[in-house]
Amino acid sequence: MEENKKMVSKLIARGVLRTESIIKAFENVDRKDFCVDEHKELAYIDRPLPILAEQTISQPTTVALMTEAIRPSKGDNVLEIGAGSGYQAAILAEIVKPGKVYTIERIEELAKFAENNLKEYTNVEIIHGDGSKGLEEKAPFDCIIVTAGAPKVPEVLKKQLNVNGRLILPVGKNTYTQRMKLIINKKEGFEEIDLGSFAFVPLIGKHGFKNN
Ligand code: SAH
């Protein structure tokens, strides 16, 4: 946990983490608990790490940047697409509790891994399935975070945003490099902000890349 705190201090020093409630969440969630055994010793370096089924837990800097960008706050209703290890969901759950975090994962083995890592979080629900369609029955959401790269912004996700709701996702035609897009559902229309270049595993599904 001491080392986790050091990792957080570095993110603060670099200006990536800024908001008090988000900093607290990063301090309370030990990244090591979300890494697979063979990579636990690398848990605090600023890199993505392999988990299961050729997927990765995102780099701490990226998790921090995406979390800050969607401005989550207490009581928010949140959707994550791409549960992976459950690390990002745990961070969000700490910030929004008693608000809920729904996190969808398409690979069953990973949905189980995330579920196991998130057992103590009563405000997180893990769903096994295709998240590219969103989660109509629990919409509207204050925050939607997609942690896999989409070929384009799925319109269906924009429709599941609350007024002033925030959607963040990496977008790119090329499977492994994307531009991070923040989309805000303003009264006067959707505002789209580009947050730079990133590399994510692909979003595979109805509104993602096709699985061939
Ligand atoms: N947020 C995760 C990292 C996710 S990596 C963490 O904190 O560890 C991206 C994940 O998205 C992978 O586990 C991948 O299986 C999943 N994924 C890809 N396409 C998906 C889809 N259509 N629906 C749900 N999950 C998807």
mmCIF file of C-alpha atoms and ligand atoms in Angstrom:
data_model
loop_
_atom_site.group_PDB
_atom_site.id
_atom_site.type_symbol
_atom_site.label_atom_id
_atom_site.label_comp_id
_atom_site.label_asym_id
_atom_site.label_seq_id
_atom_site.Cartn_x
_atom_site.Cartn_y
_atom_site.Cartn_z
ATOM 1 C CA MET A 1 0.000 0.000 0.000
ATOM 2 C CA GLU A 2 2.961 2.313 0.735
ATOM 3 C CA GLU A 3 4.151 1.822 -2.834
ATOM 4 C CA ASN A 4 0.670 2.471 -4.153
ATOM 5 C CA LYS A 5 0.754 5.802 -2.320
ATOM 6 C CA LYS A 6 4.084 6.639 -3.987
ATOM 7 C CA MET A 7 2.545 5.897 -7.377
ATOM 8 C CA VAL A 8 -0.312 8.279 -6.524
ATOM 9 C CA SER A 9 2.102 11.004 -5.347
ATOM 10 C CA LYS A 10 3.863 10.866 -8.700
ATOM 11 C CA LEU A 11 0.565 11.226 -10.552
ATOM 12 C CA ILE A 12 -0.241 14.265 -8.398
ATOM 13 C CA ALA A 13 3.222 15.780 -8.901
ATOM 14 C CA ARG A 14 2.833 15.437 -12.675
ATOM 15 C CA GLY A 15 -0.549 17.170 -12.531
ATOM 16 C CA VAL A 16 -2.432 14.142 -13.860
ATOM 17 C CA LEU A 17 -4.383 13.666 -10.617
ATOM 18 C CA ARG A 18 -5.916 16.898 -9.317
ATOM 19 C CA THR A 19 -9.308 16.320 -7.676
ATOM 20 C CA GLU A 20 -9.414 15.439 -3.980
ATOM 21 C CA SER A 21 -12.071 12.702 -4.214
ATOM 22 C CA ILE A 22 -10.237 11.092 -7.145
ATOM 23 C CA ILE A 23 -6.884 11.217 -5.324
ATOM 24 C CA LYS A 24 -8.492 9.551 -2.300
ATOM 25 C CA ALA A 25 -9.907 6.788 -4.499
ATOM 26 C CA PHE A 26 -6.487 6.128 -6.059
ATOM 27 C CA GLU A 27 -5.035 5.914 -2.538
ATOM 28 C CA ASN A 28 -7.728 3.523 -1.305
ATOM 29 C CA VAL A 29 -7.543 1.144 -4.257
ATOM 30 C CA ASP A 30 -4.303 -0.851 -4.344
ATOM 31 C CA ARG A 31 -3.425 -1.507 -7.992
ATOM 32 C CA LYS A 32 -1.597 -4.680 -6.977
ATOM 33 C CA ASP A 33 -4.912 -6.295 -5.998
ATOM 34 C CA PHE A 34 -6.004 -6.071 -9.656
ATOM 35 C CA CYS A 35 -2.867 -7.503 -11.246
ATOM 36 C CA VAL A 36 -2.363 -11.194 -11.959
ATOM 37 C CA ASP A 37 0.147 -12.998 -9.704
ATOM 38 C CA GLU A 38 2.997 -13.013 -12.215
ATOM 39 C CA HIS A 39 2.851 -9.204 -12.614
ATOM 40 C CA LYS A 40 2.085 -8.082 -9.060
ATOM 41 C CA GLU A 41 5.663 -6.920 -8.541
ATOM 42 C CA LEU A 42 5.278 -4.482 -11.457
ATOM 43 C CA ALA A 43 1.952 -3.136 -10.151
ATOM 44 C CA TYR A 44 3.181 0.383 -9.413
ATOM 45 C CA ILE A 45 5.101 1.182 -12.566
ATOM 46 C CA ASP A 46 3.352 3.478 -15.026
ATOM 47 C CA ARG A 47 2.607 0.870 -17.691
ATOM 48 C CA PRO A 48 -0.305 -1.218 -18.842
ATOM 49 C CA LEU A 49 0.147 -4.844 -17.732
ATOM 50 C CA PRO A 50 -1.161 -8.099 -19.182
ATOM 51 C CA ILE A 51 -4.084 -9.657 -17.292
ATOM 52 C CA LEU A 52 -5.907 -12.636 -18.849
ATOM 53 C CA ALA A 53 -7.025 -13.522 -22.381
ATOM 54 C CA GLU A 54 -4.490 -11.125 -23.975
ATOM 55 C CA GLN A 55 -6.121 -8.099 -22.384
ATOM 56 C CA THR A 56 -4.469 -5.441 -20.207
ATOM 57 C CA ILE A 57 -5.006 -3.366 -17.092
ATOM 58 C CA SER A 58 -4.579 0.236 -18.266
ATOM 59 C CA GLN A 59 -1.594 2.414 -17.382
ATOM 60 C CA PRO A 60 -2.127 4.413 -14.138
ATOM 61 C CA THR A 61 -1.640 7.717 -15.999
ATOM 62 C CA THR A 62 -4.391 6.776 -18.449
ATOM 63 C CA VAL A 63 -6.807 5.675 -15.713
ATOM 64 C CA ALA A 64 -6.123 8.969 -13.894
ATOM 65 C CA LEU A 65 -6.574 11.075 -17.018
ATOM 66 C CA MET A 66 -9.844 9.400 -18.033
ATOM 67 C CA THR A 67 -11.228 9.548 -14.495
ATOM 68 C CA GLU A 68 -10.409 13.267 -14.141
ATOM 69 C CA ALA A 69 -11.902 14.005 -17.575
ATOM 70 C CA ILE A 70 -15.353 12.579 -16.805
ATOM 71 C CA ARG A 71 -15.585 14.456 -13.462
ATOM 72 C CA PRO A 72 -17.341 11.716 -11.477
ATOM 73 C CA SER A 73 -18.953 12.758 -8.209
ATOM 74 C CA LYS A 74 -20.809 11.258 -5.265
ATOM 75 C CA GLY A 75 -24.148 9.747 -6.265
ATOM 76 C CA ASP A 76 -23.407 9.530 -9.998
ATOM 77 C CA ASN A 77 -24.779 6.662 -12.107
ATOM 78 C CA VAL A 78 -21.816 5.267 -14.054
ATOM 79 C CA LEU A 79 -21.295 2.802 -16.897
ATOM 80 C CA GLU A 80 -17.941 1.277 -17.783
ATOM 81 C CA ILE A 81 -17.423 -0.793 -20.910
ATOM 82 C CA GLY A 82 -14.464 -3.166 -20.603
ATOM 83 C CA ALA A 83 -14.227 -4.298 -16.956
ATOM 84 C CA GLY A 84 -10.902 -6.113 -17.486
ATOM 85 C CA SER A 85 -9.333 -6.400 -14.033
ATOM 86 C CA GLY A 86 -11.963 -4.208 -12.378
ATOM 87 C CA TYR A 87 -9.374 -1.556 -11.371
ATOM 88 C CA GLN A 88 -11.045 1.374 -13.131
ATOM 89 C CA ALA A 89 -14.446 0.265 -11.790
ATOM 90 C CA ALA A 90 -13.076 0.178 -8.228
ATOM 91 C CA ILE A 91 -11.724 3.729 -8.558
ATOM 92 C CA LEU A 92 -15.076 4.960 -9.872
ATOM 93 C CA ALA A 93 -17.022 3.048 -7.218
ATOM 94 C CA GLU A 94 -15.028 4.755 -4.439
ATOM 95 C CA ILE A 95 -15.782 8.182 -5.880
ATOM 96 C CA VAL A 96 -19.498 7.841 -6.649
ATOM 97 C CA LYS A 97 -20.691 5.657 -3.735
ATOM 98 C CA PRO A 98 -23.586 5.336 -2.918
ATOM 99 C CA GLY A 99 -24.012 5.890 -6.678
ATOM 100 C CA LYS A 100 -23.663 2.773 -8.826
ATOM 101 C CA VAL A 101 -21.087 1.560 -11.310
ATOM 102 C CA TYR A 102 -22.165 -0.946 -13.957
ATOM 103 C CA THR A 103 -19.240 -2.534 -15.742
ATOM 104 C CA ILE A 104 -19.585 -4.760 -18.789
ATOM 105 C CA GLU A 105 -17.022 -7.329 -19.950
ATOM 106 C CA ARG A 106 -17.286 -9.492 -23.066
ATOM 107 C CA ILE A 107 -14.784 -12.187 -22.038
ATOM 108 C CA GLU A 108 -16.312 -14.460 -19.426
ATOM 109 C CA GLU A 109 -13.004 -15.364 -17.784
ATOM 110 C CA LEU A 110 -12.292 -11.654 -17.238
ATOM 111 C CA ALA A 111 -15.815 -10.901 -16.009
ATOM 112 C CA LYS A 112 -15.147 -13.512 -13.315
ATOM 113 C CA PHE A 113 -11.682 -12.085 -12.585
ATOM 114 C CA ALA A 114 -13.194 -8.595 -12.175
ATOM 115 C CA GLU A 115 -16.015 -9.948 -10.042
ATOM 116 C CA ASN A 116 -13.538 -11.618 -7.725
ATOM 117 C CA ASN A 117 -11.384 -8.473 -7.483
ATOM 118 C CA LEU A 118 -14.455 -6.334 -6.783
ATOM 119 C CA LYS A 119 -16.168 -8.549 -4.183
ATOM 120 C CA GLU A 120 -16.041 -5.937 -1.446
ATOM 121 C CA TYR A 121 -17.672 -3.252 -3.587
ATOM 122 C CA THR A 122 -21.427 -3.346 -2.980
ATOM 123 C CA ASN A 123 -22.104 -0.536 -5.477
ATOM 124 C CA VAL A 124 -20.539 -2.271 -8.501
ATOM 125 C CA GLU A 125 -22.360 -4.650 -10.807
ATOM 126 C CA ILE A 126 -20.391 -6.724 -13.319
ATOM 127 C CA ILE A 127 -22.226 -7.798 -16.439
ATOM 128 C CA HIS A 128 -20.934 -10.369 -18.920
ATOM 129 C CA GLY A 129 -21.843 -9.325 -22.467
ATOM 130 C CA ASP A 130 -21.339 -6.865 -25.335
ATOM 131 C CA GLY A 131 -21.018 -3.390 -23.836
ATOM 132 C CA SER A 132 -20.786 -1.589 -27.183
ATOM 133 C CA LYS A 133 -24.592 -1.273 -27.028
ATOM 134 C CA GLY A 134 -24.434 0.369 -23.614
ATOM 135 C CA LEU A 135 -26.942 -0.559 -20.919
ATOM 136 C CA GLU A 136 -30.296 0.925 -21.879
ATOM 137 C CA GLU A 137 -32.153 -0.443 -18.827
ATOM 138 C CA LYS A 138 -29.912 1.457 -16.365
ATOM 139 C CA ALA A 139 -29.602 4.687 -18.414
ATOM 140 C CA PRO A 140 -29.311 7.650 -18.258
ATOM 141 C CA PHE A 141 -25.714 7.796 -17.022
ATOM 142 C CA ASP A 142 -23.736 10.728 -15.642
ATOM 143 C CA CYS A 143 -20.512 9.108 -16.845
ATOM 144 C CA ILE A 144 -19.797 6.476 -19.487
ATOM 145 C CA ILE A 145 -16.212 5.274 -19.819
ATOM 146 C CA VAL A 146 -15.098 2.927 -22.569
ATOM 147 C CA THR A 147 -11.723 1.336 -21.836
ATOM 148 C CA ALA A 148 -11.280 -0.328 -25.242
ATOM 149 C CA GLY A 149 -10.675 1.328 -28.623
ATOM 150 C CA ALA A 150 -13.759 1.864 -30.823
ATOM 151 C CA PRO A 151 -13.698 2.399 -34.611
ATOM 152 C CA LYS A 152 -16.098 5.332 -34.127
ATOM 153 C CA VAL A 153 -18.226 6.892 -31.403
ATOM 154 C CA PRO A 154 -21.259 4.612 -30.914
ATOM 155 C CA GLU A 155 -24.343 6.877 -31.232
ATOM 156 C CA VAL A 156 -26.211 4.521 -28.908
ATOM 157 C CA LEU A 157 -23.860 5.485 -26.047
ATOM 158 C CA LYS A 158 -24.455 9.221 -26.601
ATOM 159 C CA LYS A 159 -28.191 8.559 -26.258
ATOM 160 C CA GLN A 160 -27.668 6.957 -22.824
ATOM 161 C CA LEU A 161 -26.092 10.127 -21.348
ATOM 162 C CA ASN A 162 -27.835 12.340 -18.831
ATOM 163 C CA VAL A 163 -28.041 16.082 -19.540
ATOM 164 C CA ASN A 164 -24.453 17.287 -18.901
ATOM 165 C CA GLY A 165 -23.389 13.616 -18.872
ATOM 166 C CA ARG A 166 -19.831 12.781 -19.979
ATOM 167 C CA LEU A 167 -18.702 9.982 -22.289
ATOM 168 C CA ILE A 168 -15.036 9.167 -22.765
ATOM 169 C CA LEU A 169 -13.566 6.680 -25.207
ATOM 170 C CA PRO A 170 -10.534 6.022 -27.395
ATOM 171 C CA VAL A 171 -11.517 6.173 -31.091
ATOM 172 C CA GLY A 172 -9.543 5.006 -34.117
ATOM 173 C CA LYS A 173 -9.941 3.023 -37.320
ATOM 174 C CA ASN A 174 -6.590 1.378 -36.674
ATOM 175 C CA THR A 175 -7.066 -1.364 -34.073
ATOM 176 C CA TYR A 176 -4.247 -0.344 -31.729
ATOM 177 C CA THR A 177 -3.952 3.456 -31.819
ATOM 178 C CA GLN A 178 -6.684 5.893 -30.987
ATOM 179 C CA ARG A 179 -7.531 9.507 -30.130
ATOM 180 C CA MET A 180 -9.145 9.964 -26.736
ATOM 181 C CA LYS A 181 -12.514 11.690 -27.122
ATOM 182 C CA LEU A 182 -14.498 13.345 -24.357
ATOM 183 C CA ILE A 183 -18.119 13.969 -25.326
ATOM 184 C CA ILE A 184 -20.384 16.135 -23.171
ATOM 185 C CA ASN A 185 -24.165 16.124 -23.570
ATOM 186 C CA LYS A 186 -24.765 19.886 -23.330
ATOM 187 C CA LYS A 187 -28.256 21.357 -23.621
ATOM 188 C CA GLU A 188 -27.273 23.019 -26.881
ATOM 189 C CA GLY A 189 -25.783 19.802 -28.312
ATOM 190 C CA PHE A 190 -22.856 17.414 -27.927
ATOM 191 C CA GLU A 191 -19.466 18.976 -27.300
ATOM 192 C CA GLU A 192 -16.475 16.879 -28.396
ATOM 193 C CA ILE A 193 -12.988 17.401 -26.985
ATOM 194 C CA ASP A 194 -9.831 15.627 -28.200
ATOM 195 C CA LEU A 195 -7.489 14.562 -25.386
ATOM 196 C CA GLY A 196 -4.621 13.135 -27.405
ATOM 197 C CA SER A 197 -3.213 9.865 -28.668
ATOM 198 C CA PHE A 198 -3.552 6.526 -26.817
ATOM 199 C CA ALA A 199 -3.221 2.780 -27.359
ATOM 200 C CA PHE A 200 -5.951 0.409 -26.191
ATOM 201 C CA VAL A 201 -7.036 -3.126 -26.970
ATOM 202 C CA PRO A 202 -9.988 -3.108 -29.408
ATOM 203 C CA LEU A 203 -13.664 -2.813 -28.513
ATOM 204 C CA ILE A 204 -15.222 -5.869 -30.123
ATOM 205 C CA GLY A 205 -18.972 -6.019 -30.632
ATOM 206 C CA LYS A 206 -22.031 -4.714 -32.418
ATOM 207 C CA HIS A 207 -20.859 -1.076 -32.311
ATOM 208 C CA GLY A 208 -17.166 -1.898 -32.165
ATOM 209 C CA PHE A 209 -14.847 -3.950 -34.362
ATOM 210 C CA LYS A 210 -16.264 -7.177 -35.714
ATOM 211 C CA ASN A 211 -14.875 -10.383 -34.300
ATOM 212 C CA ASN A 212 -13.616 -12.481 -37.199
HETATM 213 N N1 SAH B 1 -10.814 -1.093 -17.484
HETATM 214 C C1 SAH B 1 -9.959 -2.266 -17.394
HETATM 215 C C2 SAH B 1 -9.057 -2.421 -18.593
HETATM 216 C C3 SAH B 1 -9.801 -2.943 -19.716
HETATM 217 S S1 SAH B 1 -8.946 -3.602 -21.090
HETATM 218 C C4 SAH B 1 -9.165 -2.283 -16.122
HETATM 219 O O1 SAH B 1 -9.264 -1.335 -15.320
HETATM 220 O O2 SAH B 1 -8.466 -3.262 -15.887
HETATM 221 C C5 SAH B 1 -10.328 -3.627 -22.176
HETATM 222 C C6 SAH B 1 -11.365 -4.669 -21.866
HETATM 223 O O3 SAH B 1 -12.471 -4.441 -22.747
HETATM 224 C C7 SAH B 1 -10.907 -6.103 -22.155
HETATM 225 O O4 SAH B 1 -11.051 -6.867 -20.995
HETATM 226 C C8 SAH B 1 -11.862 -6.562 -23.260
HETATM 227 O O5 SAH B 1 -12.212 -7.928 -23.172
HETATM 228 C C9 SAH B 1 -13.059 -5.675 -23.041
HETATM 229 N N2 SAH B 1 -13.980 -5.503 -24.177
HETATM 230 C C10 SAH B 1 -13.690 -5.375 -25.494
HETATM 231 N N3 SAH B 1 -14.820 -5.220 -26.216
HETATM 232 C C11 SAH B 1 -15.860 -5.239 -25.329
HETATM 233 C C12 SAH B 1 -17.275 -5.117 -25.445
HETATM 234 N N4 SAH B 1 -17.873 -4.946 -26.628
HETATM 235 N N5 SAH B 1 -18.016 -5.178 -24.323
HETATM 236 C C13 SAH B 1 -17.437 -5.371 -23.111
HETATM 237 N N6 SAH B 1 -16.110 -5.486 -22.935
HETATM 238 C C14 SAH B 1 -15.321 -5.413 -24.015
#
